[in-house]
Coordinates of C-alpha atoms in Angstrom, one line a residue:
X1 CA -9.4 6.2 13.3
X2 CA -6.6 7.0 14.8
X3 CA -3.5 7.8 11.9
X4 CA -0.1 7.5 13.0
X5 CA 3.3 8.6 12.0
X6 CA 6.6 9.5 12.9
X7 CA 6.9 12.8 11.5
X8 CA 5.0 16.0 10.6
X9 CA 7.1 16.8 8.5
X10 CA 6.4 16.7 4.5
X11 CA 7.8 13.1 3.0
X12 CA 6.9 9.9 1.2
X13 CA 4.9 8.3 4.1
X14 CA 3.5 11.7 5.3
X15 CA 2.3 12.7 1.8
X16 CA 0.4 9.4 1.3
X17 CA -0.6 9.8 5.0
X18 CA -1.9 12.9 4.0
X19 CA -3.5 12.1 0.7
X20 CA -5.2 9.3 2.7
X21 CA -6.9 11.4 5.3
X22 CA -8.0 13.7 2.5
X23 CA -9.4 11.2 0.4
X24 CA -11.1 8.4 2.8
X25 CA -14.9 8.2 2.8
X26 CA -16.1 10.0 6.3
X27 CA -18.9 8.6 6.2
X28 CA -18.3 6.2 8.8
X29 CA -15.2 6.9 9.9
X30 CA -13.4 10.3 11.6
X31 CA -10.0 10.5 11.6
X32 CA -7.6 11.7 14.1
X33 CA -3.7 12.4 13.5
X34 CA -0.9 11.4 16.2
X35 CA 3.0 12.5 15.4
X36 CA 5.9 12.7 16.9
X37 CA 7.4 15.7 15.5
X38 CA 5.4 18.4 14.5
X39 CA 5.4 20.0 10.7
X40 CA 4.2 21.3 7.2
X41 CA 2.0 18.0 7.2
X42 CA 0.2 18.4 10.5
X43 CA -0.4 22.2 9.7
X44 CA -1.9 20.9 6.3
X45 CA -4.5 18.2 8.4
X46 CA -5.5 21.2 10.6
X47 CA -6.3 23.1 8.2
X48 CA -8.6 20.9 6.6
X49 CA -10.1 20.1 10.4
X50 CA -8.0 17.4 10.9
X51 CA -7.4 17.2 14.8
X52 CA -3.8 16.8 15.1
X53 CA -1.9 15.5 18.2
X54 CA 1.9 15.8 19.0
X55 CA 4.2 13.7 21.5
X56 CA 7.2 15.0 21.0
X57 CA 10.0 11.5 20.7
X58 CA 12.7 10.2 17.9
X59 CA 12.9 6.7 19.9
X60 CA 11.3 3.4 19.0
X61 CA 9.4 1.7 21.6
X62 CA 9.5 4.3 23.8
X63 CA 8.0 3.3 27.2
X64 CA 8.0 7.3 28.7
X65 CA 5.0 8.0 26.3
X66 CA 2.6 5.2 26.5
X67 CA 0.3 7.0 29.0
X68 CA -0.3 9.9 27.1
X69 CA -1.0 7.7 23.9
X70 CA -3.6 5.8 25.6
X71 CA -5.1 8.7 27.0
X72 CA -5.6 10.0 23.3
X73 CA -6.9 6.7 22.4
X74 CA -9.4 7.0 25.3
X75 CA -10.5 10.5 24.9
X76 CA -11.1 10.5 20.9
X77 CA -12.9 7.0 21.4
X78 CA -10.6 5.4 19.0
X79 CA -11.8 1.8 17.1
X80 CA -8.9 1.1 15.4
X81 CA -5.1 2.3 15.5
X82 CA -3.1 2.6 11.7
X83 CA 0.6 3.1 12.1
X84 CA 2.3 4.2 9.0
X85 CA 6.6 3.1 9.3
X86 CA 8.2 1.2 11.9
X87 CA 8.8 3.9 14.5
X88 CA 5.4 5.0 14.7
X89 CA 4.4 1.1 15.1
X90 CA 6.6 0.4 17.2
X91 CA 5.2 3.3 20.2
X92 CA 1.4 2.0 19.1
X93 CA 1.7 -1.5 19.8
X94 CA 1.9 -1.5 23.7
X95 CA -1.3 0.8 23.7
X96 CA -3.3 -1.4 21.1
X97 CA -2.2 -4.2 22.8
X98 CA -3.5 -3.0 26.1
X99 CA -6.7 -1.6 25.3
X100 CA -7.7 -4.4 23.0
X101 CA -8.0 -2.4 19.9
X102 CA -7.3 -3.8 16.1
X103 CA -3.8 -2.2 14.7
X104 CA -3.4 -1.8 11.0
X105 CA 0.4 -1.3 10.1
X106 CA 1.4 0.4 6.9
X107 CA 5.4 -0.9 6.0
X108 CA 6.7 2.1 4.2
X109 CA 10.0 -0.1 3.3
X110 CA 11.7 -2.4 6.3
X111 CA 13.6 -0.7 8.9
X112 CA 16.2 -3.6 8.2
X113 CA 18.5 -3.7 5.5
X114 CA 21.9 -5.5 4.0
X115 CA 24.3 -2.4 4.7
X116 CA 23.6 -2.4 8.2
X117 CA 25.8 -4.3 11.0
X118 CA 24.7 -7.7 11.8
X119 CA 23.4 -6.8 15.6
X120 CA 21.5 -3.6 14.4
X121 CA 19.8 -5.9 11.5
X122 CA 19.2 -8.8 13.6
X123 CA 17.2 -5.9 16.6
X124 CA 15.4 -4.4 13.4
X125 CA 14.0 -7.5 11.9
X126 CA 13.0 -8.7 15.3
X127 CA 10.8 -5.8 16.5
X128 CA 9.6 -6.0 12.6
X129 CA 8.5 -9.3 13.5
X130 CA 7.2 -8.5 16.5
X131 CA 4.9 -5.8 15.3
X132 CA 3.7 -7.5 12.4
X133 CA 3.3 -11.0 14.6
X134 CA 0.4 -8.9 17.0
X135 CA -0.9 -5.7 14.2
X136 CA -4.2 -7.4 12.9
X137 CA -3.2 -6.3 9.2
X138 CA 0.1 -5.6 7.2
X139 CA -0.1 -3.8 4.3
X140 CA 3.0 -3.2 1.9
X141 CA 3.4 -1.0 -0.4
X142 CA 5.3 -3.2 -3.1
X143 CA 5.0 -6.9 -3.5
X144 CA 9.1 -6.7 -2.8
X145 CA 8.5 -5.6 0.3
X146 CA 5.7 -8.4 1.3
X147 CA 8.2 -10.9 -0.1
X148 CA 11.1 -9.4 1.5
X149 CA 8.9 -9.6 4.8
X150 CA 8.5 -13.6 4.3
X151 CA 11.7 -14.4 3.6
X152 CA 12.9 -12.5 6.6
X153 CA 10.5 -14.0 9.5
X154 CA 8.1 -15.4 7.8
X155 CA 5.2 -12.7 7.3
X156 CA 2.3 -13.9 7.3
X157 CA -0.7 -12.7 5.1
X158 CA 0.6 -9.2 3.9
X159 CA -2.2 -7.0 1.8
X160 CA -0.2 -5.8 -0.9
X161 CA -1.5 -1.6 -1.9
X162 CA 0.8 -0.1 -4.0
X163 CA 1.2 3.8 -3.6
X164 CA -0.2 6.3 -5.3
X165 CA -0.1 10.1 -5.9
X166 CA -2.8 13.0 -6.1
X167 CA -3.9 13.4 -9.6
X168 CA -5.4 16.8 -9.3
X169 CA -2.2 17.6 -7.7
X170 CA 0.8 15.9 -9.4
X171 CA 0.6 16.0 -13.5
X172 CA 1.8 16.6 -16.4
X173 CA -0.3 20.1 -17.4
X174 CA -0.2 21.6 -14.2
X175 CA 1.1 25.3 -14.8
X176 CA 3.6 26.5 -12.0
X177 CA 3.7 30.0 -10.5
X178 CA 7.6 29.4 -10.8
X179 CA 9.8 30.1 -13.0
X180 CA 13.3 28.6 -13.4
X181 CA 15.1 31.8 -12.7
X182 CA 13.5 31.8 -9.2
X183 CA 16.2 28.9 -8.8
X184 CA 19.4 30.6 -10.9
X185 CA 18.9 28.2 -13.7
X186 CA 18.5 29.0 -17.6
X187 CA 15.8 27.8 -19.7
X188 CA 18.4 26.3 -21.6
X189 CA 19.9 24.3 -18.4
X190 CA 18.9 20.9 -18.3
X191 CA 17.8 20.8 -14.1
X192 CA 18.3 17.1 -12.2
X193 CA 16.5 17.5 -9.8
X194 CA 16.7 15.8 -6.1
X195 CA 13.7 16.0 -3.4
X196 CA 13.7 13.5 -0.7
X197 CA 15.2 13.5 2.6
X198 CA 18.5 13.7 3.2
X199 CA 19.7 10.5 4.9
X200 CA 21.7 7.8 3.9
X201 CA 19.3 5.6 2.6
X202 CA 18.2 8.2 -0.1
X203 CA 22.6 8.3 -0.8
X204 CA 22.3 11.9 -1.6
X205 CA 26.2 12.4 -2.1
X206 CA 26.0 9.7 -4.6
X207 CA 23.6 12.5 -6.2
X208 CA 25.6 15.2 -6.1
X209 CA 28.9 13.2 -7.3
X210 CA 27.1 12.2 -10.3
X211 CA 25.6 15.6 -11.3
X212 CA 29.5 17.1 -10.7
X213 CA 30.7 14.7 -12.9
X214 CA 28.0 15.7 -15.9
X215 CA 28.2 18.9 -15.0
X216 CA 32.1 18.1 -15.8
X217 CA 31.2 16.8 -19.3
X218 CA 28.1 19.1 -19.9
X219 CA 28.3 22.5 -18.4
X220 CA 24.4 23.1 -19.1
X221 CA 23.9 19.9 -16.4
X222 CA 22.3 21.8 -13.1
X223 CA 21.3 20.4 -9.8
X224 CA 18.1 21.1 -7.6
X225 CA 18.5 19.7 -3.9
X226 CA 15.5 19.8 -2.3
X227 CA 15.4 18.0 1.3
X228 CA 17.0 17.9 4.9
X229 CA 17.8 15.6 7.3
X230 CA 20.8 14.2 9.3
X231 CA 23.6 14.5 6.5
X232 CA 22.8 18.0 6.3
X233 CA 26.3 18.8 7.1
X234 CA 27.6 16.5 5.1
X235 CA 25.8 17.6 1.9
X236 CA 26.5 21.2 2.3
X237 CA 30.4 20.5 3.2
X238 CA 30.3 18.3 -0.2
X239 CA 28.8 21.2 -2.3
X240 CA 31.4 23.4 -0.9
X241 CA 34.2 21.3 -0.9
X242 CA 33.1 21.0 -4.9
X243 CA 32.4 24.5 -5.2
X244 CA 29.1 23.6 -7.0
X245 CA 27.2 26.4 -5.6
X246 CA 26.8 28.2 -8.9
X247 CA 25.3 24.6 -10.2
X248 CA 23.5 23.5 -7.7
X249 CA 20.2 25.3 -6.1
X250 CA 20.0 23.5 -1.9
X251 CA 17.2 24.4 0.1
X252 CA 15.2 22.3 2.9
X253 CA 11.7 21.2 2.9
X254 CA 9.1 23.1 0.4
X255 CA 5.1 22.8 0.6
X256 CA 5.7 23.5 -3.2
X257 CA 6.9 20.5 -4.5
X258 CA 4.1 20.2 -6.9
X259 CA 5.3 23.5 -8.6
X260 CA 8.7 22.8 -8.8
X261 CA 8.7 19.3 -10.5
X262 CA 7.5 20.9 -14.2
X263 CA 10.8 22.6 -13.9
X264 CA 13.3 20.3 -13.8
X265 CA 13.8 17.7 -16.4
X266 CA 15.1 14.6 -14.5
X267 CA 14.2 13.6 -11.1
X268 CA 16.9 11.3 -9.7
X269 CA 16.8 9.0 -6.4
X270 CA 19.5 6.9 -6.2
X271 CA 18.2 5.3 -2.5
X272 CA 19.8 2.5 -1.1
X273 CA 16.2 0.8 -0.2
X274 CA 12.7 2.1 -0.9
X275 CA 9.2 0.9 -0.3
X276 CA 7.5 2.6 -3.4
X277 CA 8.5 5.9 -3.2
X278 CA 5.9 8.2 -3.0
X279 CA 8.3 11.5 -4.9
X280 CA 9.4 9.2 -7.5
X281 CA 5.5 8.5 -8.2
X282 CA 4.9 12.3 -8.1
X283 CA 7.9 13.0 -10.4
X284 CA 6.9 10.3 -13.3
X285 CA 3.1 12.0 -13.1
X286 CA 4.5 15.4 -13.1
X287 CA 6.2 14.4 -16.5
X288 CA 9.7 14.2 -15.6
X289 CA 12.3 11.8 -16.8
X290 CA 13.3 9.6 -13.7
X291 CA 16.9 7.7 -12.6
X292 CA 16.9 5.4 -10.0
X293 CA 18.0 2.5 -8.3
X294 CA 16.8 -0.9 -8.2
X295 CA 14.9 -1.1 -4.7
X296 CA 12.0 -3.2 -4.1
X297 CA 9.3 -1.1 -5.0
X298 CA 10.9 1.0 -7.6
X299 CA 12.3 -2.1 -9.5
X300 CA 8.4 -3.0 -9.9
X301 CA 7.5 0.1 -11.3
X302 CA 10.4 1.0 -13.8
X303 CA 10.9 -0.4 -17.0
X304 CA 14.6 0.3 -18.2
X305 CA 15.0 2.8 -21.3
X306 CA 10.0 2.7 -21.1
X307 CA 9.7 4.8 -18.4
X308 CA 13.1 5.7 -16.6
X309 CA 16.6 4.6 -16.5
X310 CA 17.6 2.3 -14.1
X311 CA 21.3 2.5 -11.9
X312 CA 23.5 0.6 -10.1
X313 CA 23.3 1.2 -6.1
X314 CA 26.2 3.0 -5.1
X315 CA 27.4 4.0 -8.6
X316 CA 27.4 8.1 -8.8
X317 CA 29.4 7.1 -12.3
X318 CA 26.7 5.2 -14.2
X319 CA 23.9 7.7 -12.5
X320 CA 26.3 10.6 -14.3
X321 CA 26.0 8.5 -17.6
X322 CA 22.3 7.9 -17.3
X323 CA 22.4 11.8 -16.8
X324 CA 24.4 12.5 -20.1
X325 CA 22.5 9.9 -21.7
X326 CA 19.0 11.7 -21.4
X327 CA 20.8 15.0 -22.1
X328 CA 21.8 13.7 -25.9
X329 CA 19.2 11.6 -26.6
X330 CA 15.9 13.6 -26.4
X331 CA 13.8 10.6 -28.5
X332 CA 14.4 8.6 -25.1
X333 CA 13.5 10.9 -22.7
X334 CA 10.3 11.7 -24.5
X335 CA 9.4 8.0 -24.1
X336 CA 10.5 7.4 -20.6
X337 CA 8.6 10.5 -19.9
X338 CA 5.3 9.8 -21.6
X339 CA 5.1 6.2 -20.4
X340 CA 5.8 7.4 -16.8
X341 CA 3.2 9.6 -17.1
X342 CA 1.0 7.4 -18.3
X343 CA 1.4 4.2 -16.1
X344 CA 0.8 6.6 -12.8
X345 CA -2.2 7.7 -14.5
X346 CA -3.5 4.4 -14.8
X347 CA -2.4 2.6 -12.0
X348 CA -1.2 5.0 -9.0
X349 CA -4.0 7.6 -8.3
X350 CA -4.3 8.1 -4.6
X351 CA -7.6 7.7 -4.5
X352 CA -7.2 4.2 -5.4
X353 CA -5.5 3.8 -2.4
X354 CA -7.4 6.0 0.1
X355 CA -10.8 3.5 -1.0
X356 CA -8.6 0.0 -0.9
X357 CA -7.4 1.3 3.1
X358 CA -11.3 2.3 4.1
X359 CA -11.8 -1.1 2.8
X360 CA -10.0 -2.6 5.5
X361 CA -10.8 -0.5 7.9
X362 CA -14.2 -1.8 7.2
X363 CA -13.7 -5.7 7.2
X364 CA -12.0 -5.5 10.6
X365 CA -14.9 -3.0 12.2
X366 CA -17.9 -5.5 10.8
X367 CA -16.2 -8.3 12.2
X368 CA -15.7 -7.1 15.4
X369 CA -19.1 -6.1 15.6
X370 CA -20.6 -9.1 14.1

């Protein structure tokens, strides 16, 4: 098996990349890992004996790299070819194509959505097309997204496997190392938390407006940033322009998510689009109390005032009052909490997942060799 994604980095589609290596049956199948960046992921896969590959690109479609991916294909023997995300799909279709091999493609949330101009939306939902017209399977990780895919250009036959999270990794009882004043925050603080990365479709300044503005109204509100990405510089100019250093802890990337999540008290992701977010699964079975927008995958998952709160998109003042709102009322965060934990427990474990994947793998390996 050959696993592909766009980044080594730790994120959503790399922890449930991850996960998924980690938790297939080897029995019958070895996998191998190709990226194009290198990162905290890749390190992780090696150490577990994972053979890792890196071709160093951020373009889709990139014709310069082709030859090097088949000659991976060809030396590790490879039967079939699973591309999580569009960009890694997009360089593996050319080399599945040519060597006749079956491509399984993971849609971690469409590359192609309304805020975008009409030519770049129009090029994204073609190539979408495209790669889902020749990959042999489609799976989606939210039934929004397979119905967002038919609507769109007419997706044909998507297998619907909803995300899930590590449960000896991610819960509620887990005991960190940390502490809260490793971060400069109180016991008494109340700590919204942010880990994602920072791009515009995760609206991270619509995150930091709203925890200024509780922070306004309740001085005990704190923030925790976790994440990077290419509004770096426009986060950390925010922060300073707001002068919420003394509020807000901002740091890149940690391997020690899992620790940090018991400390905060409500993870917030107010994205723009989402798949099914693999953090916001992590953060509901770590026990925290979640606020987030309705995207496709998240919509299907949170109940309003059961297990989370849910926000208008692009509406830093109704995420400050679902903030303030969880700060006074403690009887509703103890029930959005529990539920969360709860419904993850019962319906999101990774391994789930990792056995519904091999079972694909499996069908389209018997019947090519039937």
């Amino acid at each position: 098996m050959l696993e592909v994604i766009r980044q080594g980095q730790i994120g959503g589609g790399e922890s449930h990349l991850a996960d998924l290596i980690e938790l297939m049956d080897k029995t019958d199948y070895e996998p191998v890992c190709l990226s194009f960046t290198d990162g905290e992921m890749m390190n992780r896969l090696r150490v577990n004996g994972v053979k890792c590959y890196i071709i160093k690109t951020t373009k889709p479609f990139n014709v310069s790299i082709q030859r090097r991916i088949i000659q991976i294909i060809k030396d590790e023997s490879v039967t079939i070819i699973h591309a999580h995300g569009t960009r890694a799909a997009s360089n593996v279709l050319y080399p599945s194509r040519h060597l006749g091999l079956p491509l399984v493609y993971t849609v971690h949330g469409w590359s192609f959505h309304d805020d975008q101009g009409k030519l770049t939306y129009t090029l994204r939902r073609w190539s979408e097309k495209l790669i889902c017209h020749y990959a042999t399977r489609v799976i989606c990780v939210s039934e929004g997204n397979a119905e967002t895919g038919r609507k769109a250009f007419g997706l044909k036959n998507p297998i619907v496997i909803k995300n899930g999270v590590n449960l000896n990794t991610f819960n509620r009882d887990k005991k960190s190392p940390l502490q809260r004043s490793d971060f400069g925050f109180s016991d008494s603080d109340f700590v919204v938390g942010f880990i994602a990365r920072c791009t515009k479709q995760k609206a991270p300044l619509d995150y930091l407006e709203a925890v200024r503005l509780a922070h306004q109204s309740v001085s005990s509100v704190k923030g925790m940033f976790i994440g990077e990405g290419d509004m770096d510089t426009e986060v950390d100019k925010y922060i300073s322009a707001y002068q919420m250093e003394s509020y807000v802890y901002r740091s890149p990337f940690r391997t020690d998510v899992a620790d940090i999540l018991p400390l905060i008290d409500v993870y917030c992701l107010p994205s723009i689009w989402e798949g099914l977010s693999i953090g916001l699964l992590e953060a509901m079975a770590s026990g925290c109390a979640i606020i987030a927008t309705p995207t496709d995958g998240t919509q299907e998952i949170i109940r309003d005032e059961q297990n989370g709160l849910i926000v208008p998109f692009n509406s830093p003042n109704k995420t400050c009052d679902a903030i303030l709102r969880l700060v006074n009322d403690e009887k509703l965060r103890n029930r959005c909490r529990q539920n969360a934990v709860c419904l993850v427990a019962e319906q999101f474990n990774a391994q789930r997942v990792a056995d519904a994947v091999v079972d694909i793998y499996k069908n389209i390996f018997y019947n090519d060799n039937q």
